[in-house]
């Protein structure tokens, strides 16, 4: 009996040792966002090196930030779920629909940044006391592989993909509803079929469009990029936010085109805001002042082909980005209507149309 | 009993714990599903019933559960027979191969299989080089999930069926042979009937594992094979659709409870126990038919390769450089320790590992430490109240992990008087709580067994000599049960180390445990480095778990014959890729230990 006792004593000692270091750790963990100066930033705009770039640049400017990345809708849900005990201090990159939702749920702390005069106020929070301010905007487009499809052959608008036989089974359709881009595409289609007496404000015709979108498309493959599939010739059409196009063209060696429907395309106006209940309000505000400034937004635009809202940053924006953007008109979407119904739409699509 | 302050405190804490963490969150789940605003609503039911996708995934889950119960039994019974019953060459080596699932399971195993057989996997790339036209996604969908889960969950068979078969009285076998029975008849008519209760138990466990499966369908199910638990996860993330998640979790819960009550009923029915006064140890049976013998040997070694191959590749590739991992090359001159250096030196790579170790250790110690007092009280003061409390402590055992996690999430995402008005969601505490909760039933049963086997006269002697309750507990009882308690803590630690199913609901975004990191590395368009990291995590996990297992069993087994040695039945380690909390079935604890029977 002696020997096993010894072994067990040893393992207990090891366990105790682990916990004692552990407790130190958890004590620090418990403070969460209160940790000396670390700002927790939630965003959906951290891929393709954006997160790393921002973290490094912010560190140089004296901000210690930690980035938590998630899809637009997922990040929104997370913020709402955590509203009674927020982890995040700042949220940026989501589009106005989500910010409106966050504001309704009382997740945001109103703040007017130093650079508020340099941006078009109509793109910010419509309320008088503004809780969120715009950083960049981008068109959500239907992209096609220009190496195999000429501009004439490409469809003129989204619905052609599933109504015209020549496009069926050649476009990529989504397999999850958590992404901001996806939800905007859906909003862009559904709001064309607004009918107040219809299910969730949409006519039957509208829902049938969605059904056909799902039944005629090629399912997306998790983490296989649309442009990679262009290169492989698996699909020829699919959704894409405009700022992601140049980088991907280069990465996968394809040329792409974008469809410019007459009705216009949905625009994502990506915003920034302070999260309510942060214990580092001042820090968070300073970070927003820095990040939204003409200088940093200009660098961001240079690095990641974005189209900044800050007028001062436009000078540093790549001319081809501006040119690309000029071919589109803004689709006229009633954002209040979208915001009210989006959660219901997503749920219905998840349950009934997603296969 | 109320005179001792220690008793009063323990009782208060116990009742509070049960009310706040076992009863209310799950009851609240019901309330939120059907009475979200105080009014009954059938919204969630209607929505789900009319959703083809939801019904399909329900069907898939039950399909998986039923087929898994069959396949796991087929493979499980076979490997137990070849390692314990038949005379097979190299049975010890075979046993080691099959036993790898003790230290390699759950999300880690699913990830490993994906890196090897998945669309970009090492083996797939190799095969595609030979057959360019092959379907690269061959290892995906129902077949892949079933295969992976089958080979990952035979652990229960090795444990429970293995020990049951060792207990078969050899005299009955000899008697049957003397009466002229063939080997096949003996197996079918003598051996298997005695194993019936254990077989029921492991069948139900396999069924439940399939029903609640999360990581394997997520990683390998692909588009066409979706099951319930991943759907629960999808809806749990959205605050407006949580009632759907709750309802799906309830369906799982009800199915689980139904299966367990069937099991208890079956157990009460006639079981064959050999109750020989002097049981003769089992001698391994030769297979006389030459053809059959060769066939059994062949199948046994093929299975061995299936078990060991992925693991071996993971270990080998953890020592290859990135280029070799991405191209699938395996040569000695690409050998490098760079993956290990990266994981152990980069804070971001090491952090999930540390987080997991801290969480698991804390949960293991809290559950064992707390229940030491509780178990003691339960044995000392028997009565209706205590038995009621004991039953309630088994709640986590009958509910799927996803449901427990969801209950905590929707109950404590706002200030609640039960926990002093604090909000628990978004803190690091909530996952720790869930870890403790899922470990309660197993810990309780094990500790109860340990306490029961303490010689009662020692305690009486202490009391006669005037020792107080606490003093007796501290100086007499605690030392006696400490070895068992430490062993239970160690097993809990092992079991939680690679948890994914609970953490995916509750983890703090900045302190993500290893399971989540490994899962993220399986998608994320994962960089080669991330894959290398996962290989290293796997090896490190196996080293840690293996060491713990050795400390608990390796050393104890050597003194197995000592009358006071208390063996703790093994616990499923790492799970299956399914519910991690289905630890021990009531009838499955037929361990030959000198510990008191578990009930």
PDB file of C-alpha atoms in Angstrom, chain B residues 150-409:
ATOM      1  CA  UNK B 150     -17.059   3.410 -33.885  1.00  0.00           C
ATOM      2  CA  UNK B 151     -13.313   3.212 -33.450  1.00  0.00           C
ATOM      3  CA  UNK B 152     -13.281   5.998 -30.880  1.00  0.00           C
ATOM      4  CA  UNK B 153     -15.886   4.623 -28.515  1.00  0.00           C
ATOM      5  CA  UNK B 154     -14.922   1.004 -28.011  1.00  0.00           C
ATOM      6  CA  UNK B 155     -13.300   2.252 -24.812  1.00  0.00           C
ATOM      7  CA  UNK B 156     -16.385   1.324 -22.827  1.00  0.00           C
ATOM      8  CA  UNK B 157     -16.238  -2.227 -24.121  1.00  0.00           C
ATOM      9  CA  UNK B 158     -12.595  -2.552 -23.195  1.00  0.00           C
ATOM     10  CA  UNK B 159     -13.338  -1.350 -19.703  1.00  0.00           C
ATOM     11  CA  UNK B 160     -16.592  -2.887 -18.708  1.00  0.00           C
ATOM     12  CA  UNK B 161     -16.914  -5.863 -20.993  1.00  0.00           C
ATOM     13  CA  UNK B 162     -13.230  -6.605 -20.544  1.00  0.00           C
ATOM     14  CA  UNK B 163     -13.496  -6.807 -16.800  1.00  0.00           C
ATOM     15  CA  UNK B 164     -16.784  -8.705 -16.992  1.00  0.00           C
ATOM     16  CA  UNK B 165     -15.274 -11.369 -19.199  1.00  0.00           C
ATOM     17  CA  UNK B 166     -12.316 -11.761 -16.883  1.00  0.00           C
ATOM     18  CA  UNK B 167     -14.825 -12.545 -14.163  1.00  0.00           C
ATOM     19  CA  UNK B 168     -16.477 -15.386 -16.006  1.00  0.00           C
ATOM     20  CA  UNK B 169     -16.044 -18.510 -13.906  1.00  0.00           C
ATOM     21  CA  UNK B 170     -13.832 -20.879 -15.821  1.00  0.00           C
ATOM     22  CA  UNK B 171     -15.404 -23.888 -14.142  1.00  0.00           C
ATOM     23  CA  UNK B 172     -18.659 -23.332 -16.011  1.00  0.00           C
ATOM     24  CA  UNK B 173     -16.735 -23.311 -19.277  1.00  0.00           C
ATOM     25  CA  UNK B 174     -14.960 -26.532 -18.401  1.00  0.00           C
ATOM     26  CA  UNK B 175     -18.238 -28.103 -17.343  1.00  0.00           C
ATOM     27  CA  UNK B 176     -19.807 -27.156 -20.659  1.00  0.00           C
ATOM     28  CA  UNK B 177     -16.880 -28.640 -22.536  1.00  0.00           C
ATOM     29  CA  UNK B 178     -17.138 -31.865 -20.574  1.00  0.00           C
ATOM     30  CA  UNK B 179     -20.743 -32.037 -21.619  1.00  0.00           C
ATOM     31  CA  UNK B 180     -19.540 -31.901 -25.203  1.00  0.00           C
ATOM     32  CA  UNK B 181     -20.251 -28.301 -26.152  1.00  0.00           C
ATOM     33  CA  UNK B 182     -18.283 -26.787 -29.013  1.00  0.00           C
ATOM     34  CA  UNK B 183     -16.295 -23.548 -28.617  1.00  0.00           C
ATOM     35  CA  UNK B 184     -18.992 -21.661 -30.451  1.00  0.00           C
ATOM     36  CA  UNK B 185     -21.745 -23.066 -28.245  1.00  0.00           C
ATOM     37  CA  UNK B 186     -19.774 -22.245 -25.114  1.00  0.00           C
ATOM     38  CA  UNK B 187     -19.272 -18.687 -26.276  1.00  0.00           C
ATOM     39  CA  UNK B 188     -22.894 -18.285 -27.242  1.00  0.00           C
ATOM     40  CA  UNK B 189     -24.631 -20.183 -24.462  1.00  0.00           C
ATOM     41  CA  UNK B 190     -22.307 -19.806 -21.487  1.00  0.00           C
ATOM     42  CA  UNK B 191     -20.059 -16.787 -21.836  1.00  0.00           C
ATOM     43  CA  UNK B 192     -22.239 -14.215 -23.573  1.00  0.00           C
ATOM     44  CA  UNK B 193     -25.275 -14.705 -21.282  1.00  0.00           C
ATOM     45  CA  UNK B 194     -23.190 -13.834 -18.232  1.00  0.00           C
ATOM     46  CA  UNK B 195     -22.128 -10.678 -20.019  1.00  0.00           C
ATOM     47  CA  UNK B 196     -25.674  -9.644 -20.787  1.00  0.00           C
ATOM     48  CA  UNK B 197     -26.056  -6.846 -18.218  1.00  0.00           C
ATOM     49  CA  UNK B 198     -22.767  -5.307 -19.227  1.00  0.00           C
ATOM     50  CA  UNK B 199     -23.679  -5.607 -22.873  1.00  0.00           C
ATOM     51  CA  UNK B 200     -26.944  -3.794 -22.278  1.00  0.00           C
ATOM     52  CA  UNK B 201     -25.132  -1.053 -20.471  1.00  0.00           C
ATOM     53  CA  UNK B 202     -22.492  -0.487 -23.130  1.00  0.00           C
ATOM     54  CA  UNK B 203     -25.104  -0.655 -25.878  1.00  0.00           C
ATOM     55  CA  UNK B 204     -27.101   2.110 -24.258  1.00  0.00           C
ATOM     56  CA  UNK B 205     -23.954   4.143 -23.731  1.00  0.00           C
ATOM     57  CA  UNK B 206     -23.063   3.809 -27.406  1.00  0.00           C
ATOM     58  CA  UNK B 207     -26.580   4.782 -28.365  1.00  0.00           C
ATOM     59  CA  UNK B 208     -26.435   7.915 -26.231  1.00  0.00           C
ATOM     60  CA  UNK B 209     -23.003   8.792 -27.544  1.00  0.00           C
ATOM     61  CA  UNK B 210     -24.332   8.660 -31.084  1.00  0.00           C
ATOM     62  CA  UNK B 211     -27.395  10.655 -30.190  1.00  0.00           C
ATOM     63  CA  UNK B 212     -25.504  13.557 -28.678  1.00  0.00           C
ATOM     64  CA  UNK B 213     -22.553  13.503 -31.055  1.00  0.00           C
ATOM     65  CA  UNK B 214     -21.124  16.925 -31.721  1.00  0.00           C
ATOM     66  CA  UNK B 215     -17.515  17.077 -32.811  1.00  0.00           C
ATOM     67  CA  UNK B 216     -17.419  14.161 -35.237  1.00  0.00           C
ATOM     68  CA  UNK B 217     -20.451  15.301 -37.286  1.00  0.00           C
ATOM     69  CA  UNK B 218     -19.146  18.866 -37.164  1.00  0.00           C
ATOM     70  CA  UNK B 219     -15.699  17.994 -38.366  1.00  0.00           C
ATOM     71  CA  UNK B 220     -16.500  15.126 -40.717  1.00  0.00           C
ATOM     72  CA  UNK B 221     -20.249  15.223 -41.370  1.00  0.00           C
ATOM     73  CA  UNK B 222     -20.048  17.618 -44.270  1.00  0.00           C
ATOM     74  CA  UNK B 223     -23.121  19.161 -45.844  1.00  0.00           C
ATOM     75  CA  UNK B 224     -25.263  16.098 -46.075  1.00  0.00           C
ATOM     76  CA  UNK B 225     -25.005  14.688 -42.633  1.00  0.00           C
ATOM     77  CA  UNK B 226     -26.149  17.089 -39.987  1.00  0.00           C
ATOM     78  CA  UNK B 227     -27.143  15.991 -36.481  1.00  0.00           C
ATOM     79  CA  UNK B 228     -28.973  17.611 -33.587  1.00  0.00           C
ATOM     80  CA  UNK B 229     -26.208  18.922 -31.372  1.00  0.00           C
ATOM     81  CA  UNK B 230     -24.496  21.037 -34.051  1.00  0.00           C
ATOM     82  CA  UNK B 231     -27.932  22.502 -34.800  1.00  0.00           C
ATOM     83  CA  UNK B 232     -28.402  23.318 -31.132  1.00  0.00           C
ATOM     84  CA  UNK B 233     -25.155  25.195 -31.350  1.00  0.00           C
ATOM     85  CA  UNK B 234     -26.282  27.173 -34.410  1.00  0.00           C
ATOM     86  CA  UNK B 235     -29.493  28.321 -32.765  1.00  0.00           C
ATOM     87  CA  UNK B 236     -27.998  28.831 -29.310  1.00  0.00           C
ATOM     88  CA  UNK B 237     -25.798  31.565 -30.717  1.00  0.00           C
ATOM     89  CA  UNK B 238     -28.702  33.739 -31.715  1.00  0.00           C
ATOM     90  CA  UNK B 239     -30.624  35.288 -28.843  1.00  0.00           C
ATOM     91  CA  UNK B 240     -33.862  35.276 -30.792  1.00  0.00           C
ATOM     92  CA  UNK B 241     -33.694  31.614 -31.768  1.00  0.00           C
ATOM     93  CA  UNK B 242     -32.587  30.187 -28.456  1.00  0.00           C
ATOM     94  CA  UNK B 243     -35.955  28.609 -27.803  1.00  0.00           C
ATOM     95  CA  UNK B 244     -35.332  26.363 -30.812  1.00  0.00           C
ATOM     96  CA  UNK B 245     -31.992  25.322 -29.370  1.00  0.00           C
ATOM     97  CA  UNK B 246     -33.620  24.692 -26.022  1.00  0.00           C
ATOM     98  CA  UNK B 247     -36.319  22.546 -27.562  1.00  0.00           C
ATOM     99  CA  UNK B 248     -33.806  20.455 -29.477  1.00  0.00           C
ATOM    100  CA  UNK B 249     -31.815  20.019 -26.272  1.00  0.00           C
ATOM    101  CA  UNK B 250     -34.987  18.910 -24.510  1.00  0.00           C
ATOM    102  CA  UNK B 251     -35.606  16.300 -27.207  1.00  0.00           C
ATOM    103  CA  UNK B 252     -32.118  14.954 -26.574  1.00  0.00           C
ATOM    104  CA  UNK B 253     -32.699  15.021 -22.836  1.00  0.00           C
ATOM    105  CA  UNK B 254     -35.977  13.146 -23.040  1.00  0.00           C
ATOM    106  CA  UNK B 255     -34.491  10.514 -25.351  1.00  0.00           C
ATOM    107  CA  UNK B 256     -31.574  10.053 -22.971  1.00  0.00           C
ATOM    108  CA  UNK B 257     -33.797   9.671 -19.927  1.00  0.00           C
ATOM    109  CA  UNK B 258     -36.011   7.202 -21.780  1.00  0.00           C
ATOM    110  CA  UNK B 259     -33.044   5.059 -22.792  1.00  0.00           C
ATOM    111  CA  UNK B 260     -31.630   5.076 -19.280  1.00  0.00           C
ATOM    112  CA  UNK B 261     -34.907   4.013 -17.743  1.00  0.00           C
ATOM    113  CA  UNK B 262     -35.103   1.185 -20.252  1.00  0.00           C
ATOM    114  CA  UNK B 263     -31.651   0.181 -19.137  1.00  0.00           C
ATOM    115  CA  UNK B 264     -32.563   0.197 -15.461  1.00  0.00           C
ATOM    116  CA  UNK B 265     -35.641  -1.865 -16.219  1.00  0.00           C
ATOM    117  CA  UNK B 266     -33.641  -4.415 -18.183  1.00  0.00           C
ATOM    118  CA  UNK B 267     -31.141  -4.616 -15.374  1.00  0.00           C
ATOM    119  CA  UNK B 268     -33.828  -5.551 -12.919  1.00  0.00           C
ATOM    120  CA  UNK B 269     -34.896  -8.416 -15.145  1.00  0.00           C
ATOM    121  CA  UNK B 270     -33.149 -11.748 -14.988  1.00  0.00           C
ATOM    122  CA  UNK B 271     -29.418 -11.520 -15.198  1.00  0.00           C
ATOM    123  CA  UNK B 272     -27.056 -14.404 -15.014  1.00  0.00           C
ATOM    124  CA  UNK B 273     -24.437 -14.030 -12.393  1.00  0.00           C
ATOM    125  CA  UNK B 274     -21.970 -16.722 -11.814  1.00  0.00           C
ATOM    126  CA  UNK B 275     -21.709 -16.918  -8.082  1.00  0.00           C
ATOM    127  CA  UNK B 276     -19.126 -19.623  -7.674  1.00  0.00           C
ATOM    128  CA  UNK B 277     -17.688 -19.730  -4.164  1.00  0.00           C
ATOM    129  CA  UNK B 278     -14.244 -20.345  -5.558  1.00  0.00           C
ATOM    130  CA  UNK B 279     -14.207 -18.874  -8.996  1.00  0.00           C
ATOM    131  CA  UNK B 280     -11.474 -20.212 -11.234  1.00  0.00           C
ATOM    132  CA  UNK B 281      -9.655 -17.593 -13.309  1.00  0.00           C
ATOM    133  CA  UNK B 282     -10.451 -17.611 -16.986  1.00  0.00           C
ATOM    134  CA  UNK B 283      -8.020 -19.421 -19.233  1.00  0.00           C
ATOM    135  CA  UNK B 284      -7.695 -18.245 -22.770  1.00  0.00           C
ATOM    136  CA  UNK B 285      -9.443 -20.435 -25.288  1.00  0.00           C
ATOM    137  CA  UNK B 286      -7.682 -21.638 -28.413  1.00  0.00           C
ATOM    138  CA  UNK B 287      -9.635 -21.432 -31.641  1.00  0.00           C
ATOM    139  CA  UNK B 288      -9.470 -24.991 -32.927  1.00  0.00           C
ATOM    140  CA  UNK B 289     -10.690 -24.502 -36.441  1.00  0.00           C
ATOM    141  CA  UNK B 290      -7.623 -23.549 -38.494  1.00  0.00           C
ATOM    142  CA  UNK B 291      -9.480 -21.408 -40.977  1.00  0.00           C
ATOM    143  CA  UNK B 292     -11.380 -19.556 -38.305  1.00  0.00           C
ATOM    144  CA  UNK B 293      -8.195 -19.044 -36.355  1.00  0.00           C
ATOM    145  CA  UNK B 294      -6.440 -17.440 -39.311  1.00  0.00           C
ATOM    146  CA  UNK B 295      -9.464 -15.287 -40.079  1.00  0.00           C
ATOM    147  CA  UNK B 296      -9.758 -14.035 -36.499  1.00  0.00           C
ATOM    148  CA  UNK B 297      -6.049 -13.260 -36.368  1.00  0.00           C
ATOM    149  CA  UNK B 298      -6.280 -11.376 -39.647  1.00  0.00           C
ATOM    150  CA  UNK B 299      -9.273  -9.285 -38.582  1.00  0.00           C
ATOM    151  CA  UNK B 300      -7.678  -8.566 -35.204  1.00  0.00           C
ATOM    152  CA  UNK B 301      -4.524  -7.230 -36.812  1.00  0.00           C
ATOM    153  CA  UNK B 302      -6.391  -5.225 -39.432  1.00  0.00           C
ATOM    154  CA  UNK B 303      -8.358  -3.584 -36.632  1.00  0.00           C
ATOM    155  CA  UNK B 304      -5.105  -2.976 -34.802  1.00  0.00           C
ATOM    156  CA  UNK B 305      -3.778  -1.114 -37.823  1.00  0.00           C
ATOM    157  CA  UNK B 306      -6.962   0.929 -38.113  1.00  0.00           C
ATOM    158  CA  UNK B 307      -6.606   1.997 -34.500  1.00  0.00           C
ATOM    159  CA  UNK B 308      -2.916   2.699 -34.554  1.00  0.00           C
ATOM    160  CA  UNK B 309      -2.398   4.142 -38.031  1.00  0.00           C
ATOM    161  CA  UNK B 310      -3.868   7.647 -37.516  1.00  0.00           C
ATOM    162  CA  UNK B 311      -2.176   7.968 -34.181  1.00  0.00           C
ATOM    163  CA  UNK B 312       1.201   6.919 -35.545  1.00  0.00           C
ATOM    164  CA  UNK B 313       0.921   9.383 -38.395  1.00  0.00           C
ATOM    165  CA  UNK B 314       0.029  12.190 -36.010  1.00  0.00           C
ATOM    166  CA  UNK B 315       3.051  11.414 -33.836  1.00  0.00           C
ATOM    167  CA  UNK B 316       5.369  11.133 -36.843  1.00  0.00           C
ATOM    168  CA  UNK B 317       4.103  14.273 -38.539  1.00  0.00           C
ATOM    169  CA  UNK B 318       4.362  16.257 -35.347  1.00  0.00           C
ATOM    170  CA  UNK B 319       8.118  15.938 -35.933  1.00  0.00           C
ATOM    171  CA  UNK B 320       8.106  16.937 -39.614  1.00  0.00           C
ATOM    172  CA  UNK B 321       8.629  20.432 -40.954  1.00  0.00           C
ATOM    173  CA  UNK B 322       5.761  22.450 -42.399  1.00  0.00           C
ATOM    174  CA  UNK B 323       6.589  21.664 -46.003  1.00  0.00           C
ATOM    175  CA  UNK B 324       6.531  17.950 -45.255  1.00  0.00           C
ATOM    176  CA  UNK B 325       3.179  18.240 -43.506  1.00  0.00           C
ATOM    177  CA  UNK B 326       1.595  20.124 -46.381  1.00  0.00           C
ATOM    178  CA  UNK B 327       2.907  17.743 -49.048  1.00  0.00           C
ATOM    179  CA  UNK B 328       2.503  14.574 -47.025  1.00  0.00           C
ATOM    180  CA  UNK B 329       6.167  13.634 -47.235  1.00  0.00           C
ATOM    181  CA  UNK B 330       7.575  11.433 -44.517  1.00  0.00           C
ATOM    182  CA  UNK B 331      11.344  11.158 -44.502  1.00  0.00           C
ATOM    183  CA  UNK B 332      13.994  11.188 -41.856  1.00  0.00           C
ATOM    184  CA  UNK B 333      15.809  14.247 -43.192  1.00  0.00           C
ATOM    185  CA  UNK B 334      12.705  16.394 -42.733  1.00  0.00           C
ATOM    186  CA  UNK B 335      12.733  15.551 -39.048  1.00  0.00           C
ATOM    187  CA  UNK B 336      12.502  18.627 -36.905  1.00  0.00           C
ATOM    188  CA  UNK B 337      11.318  19.704 -33.507  1.00  0.00           C
ATOM    189  CA  UNK B 338      10.200  23.097 -34.765  1.00  0.00           C
ATOM    190  CA  UNK B 339       6.525  22.322 -34.099  1.00  0.00           C
ATOM    191  CA  UNK B 340       7.256  21.514 -30.491  1.00  0.00           C
ATOM    192  CA  UNK B 341       9.456  24.560 -30.091  1.00  0.00           C
ATOM    193  CA  UNK B 342       6.712  26.732 -31.543  1.00  0.00           C
ATOM    194  CA  UNK B 343       3.959  25.373 -29.330  1.00  0.00           C
ATOM    195  CA  UNK B 344       6.039  25.455 -26.192  1.00  0.00           C
ATOM    196  CA  UNK B 345       7.612  28.852 -26.748  1.00  0.00           C
ATOM    197  CA  UNK B 346       4.902  30.889 -28.447  1.00  0.00           C
ATOM    198  CA  UNK B 347       2.554  32.222 -25.862  1.00  0.00           C
ATOM    199  CA  UNK B 348      -0.427  32.185 -28.201  1.00  0.00           C
ATOM    200  CA  UNK B 349       0.132  28.540 -29.109  1.00  0.00           C
ATOM    201  CA  UNK B 350       0.733  27.368 -25.570  1.00  0.00           C
ATOM    202  CA  UNK B 351      -2.096  29.339 -24.014  1.00  0.00           C
ATOM    203  CA  UNK B 352      -4.998  27.013 -24.909  1.00  0.00           C
ATOM    204  CA  UNK B 353      -3.077  24.129 -23.421  1.00  0.00           C
ATOM    205  CA  UNK B 354      -2.465  25.992 -20.177  1.00  0.00           C
ATOM    206  CA  UNK B 355      -6.083  27.175 -20.063  1.00  0.00           C
ATOM    207  CA  UNK B 356      -7.286  23.596 -20.411  1.00  0.00           C
ATOM    208  CA  UNK B 357      -4.947  22.314 -17.733  1.00  0.00           C
ATOM    209  CA  UNK B 358      -5.964  25.015 -15.277  1.00  0.00           C
ATOM    210  CA  UNK B 359      -9.679  24.516 -15.915  1.00  0.00           C
ATOM    211  CA  UNK B 360      -9.487  20.738 -15.680  1.00  0.00           C
ATOM    212  CA  UNK B 361      -7.348  20.744 -12.549  1.00  0.00           C
ATOM    213  CA  UNK B 362      -9.576  23.240 -10.770  1.00  0.00           C
ATOM    214  CA  UNK B 363     -12.742  21.394 -11.745  1.00  0.00           C
ATOM    215  CA  UNK B 364     -11.273  18.044 -10.696  1.00  0.00           C
ATOM    216  CA  UNK B 365     -10.196  19.325  -7.312  1.00  0.00           C
ATOM    217  CA  UNK B 366     -13.366  21.271  -6.601  1.00  0.00           C
ATOM    218  CA  UNK B 367     -15.622  18.369  -7.498  1.00  0.00           C
ATOM    219  CA  UNK B 368     -13.695  15.847  -5.442  1.00  0.00           C
ATOM    220  CA  UNK B 369     -13.001  18.217  -2.559  1.00  0.00           C
ATOM    221  CA  UNK B 370     -16.605  19.292  -2.228  1.00  0.00           C
ATOM    222  CA  UNK B 371     -18.093  15.863  -2.622  1.00  0.00           C
ATOM    223  CA  UNK B 372     -15.788  14.352   0.000  1.00  0.00           C
ATOM    224  CA  UNK B 373     -17.849  16.143   2.648  1.00  0.00           C
ATOM    225  CA  UNK B 374     -21.136  15.476   0.938  1.00  0.00           C
ATOM    226  CA  UNK B 375     -20.538  11.773   0.511  1.00  0.00           C
ATOM    227  CA  UNK B 376     -19.518  11.465   4.099  1.00  0.00           C
ATOM    228  CA  UNK B 377     -22.775  13.066   5.244  1.00  0.00           C
ATOM    229  CA  UNK B 378     -24.797  10.892   2.942  1.00  0.00           C
ATOM    230  CA  UNK B 379     -23.396   7.757   4.448  1.00  0.00           C
ATOM    231  CA  UNK B 380     -23.663   8.966   8.006  1.00  0.00           C
ATOM    232  CA  UNK B 381     -27.149  10.396   8.005  1.00  0.00           C
ATOM    233  CA  UNK B 382     -29.333   8.215   5.877  1.00  0.00           C
ATOM    234  CA  UNK B 383     -32.965   9.000   5.310  1.00  0.00           C
ATOM    235  CA  UNK B 384     -35.395  10.216   2.722  1.00  0.00           C
ATOM    236  CA  UNK B 385     -33.862  13.680   2.497  1.00  0.00           C
ATOM    237  CA  UNK B 386     -30.417  12.337   1.823  1.00  0.00           C
ATOM    238  CA  UNK B 387     -31.585   9.851  -0.772  1.00  0.00           C
ATOM    239  CA  UNK B 388     -33.555  12.586  -2.488  1.00  0.00           C
ATOM    240  CA  UNK B 389     -30.489  14.811  -2.596  1.00  0.00           C
ATOM    241  CA  UNK B 390     -28.407  11.946  -3.859  1.00  0.00           C
ATOM    242  CA  UNK B 391     -30.817  11.320  -6.714  1.00  0.00           C
ATOM    243  CA  UNK B 392     -30.763  14.993  -7.594  1.00  0.00           C
ATOM    244  CA  UNK B 393     -26.983  14.961  -7.759  1.00  0.00           C
ATOM    245  CA  UNK B 394     -27.296  12.450 -10.576  1.00  0.00           C
ATOM    246  CA  UNK B 395     -29.116  14.942 -12.816  1.00  0.00           C
ATOM    247  CA  UNK B 396     -26.037  15.826 -14.891  1.00  0.00           C
ATOM    248  CA  UNK B 397     -25.655  12.167 -15.690  1.00  0.00           C
ATOM    249  CA  UNK B 398     -29.038  11.886 -17.380  1.00  0.00           C
ATOM    250  CA  UNK B 399     -28.801  15.087 -19.393  1.00  0.00           C
ATOM    251  CA  UNK B 400     -26.707  15.724 -22.482  1.00  0.00           C
ATOM    252  CA  UNK B 401     -23.832  18.136 -22.070  1.00  0.00           C
ATOM    253  CA  UNK B 402     -25.315  20.512 -24.612  1.00  0.00           C
ATOM    254  CA  UNK B 403     -28.453  20.861 -22.529  1.00  0.00           C
ATOM    255  CA  UNK B 404     -26.588  21.535 -19.298  1.00  0.00           C
ATOM    256  CA  UNK B 405     -24.473  24.168 -20.994  1.00  0.00           C
ATOM    257  CA  UNK B 406     -27.444  25.835 -22.619  1.00  0.00           C
ATOM    258  CA  UNK B 407     -29.377  25.860 -19.339  1.00  0.00           C
ATOM    259  CA  UNK B 408     -26.533  27.655 -17.575  1.00  0.00           C
ATOM    260  CA  UNK B 409     -26.167  30.075 -20.442  1.00  0.00           C
TER     261      UNK B 409
END
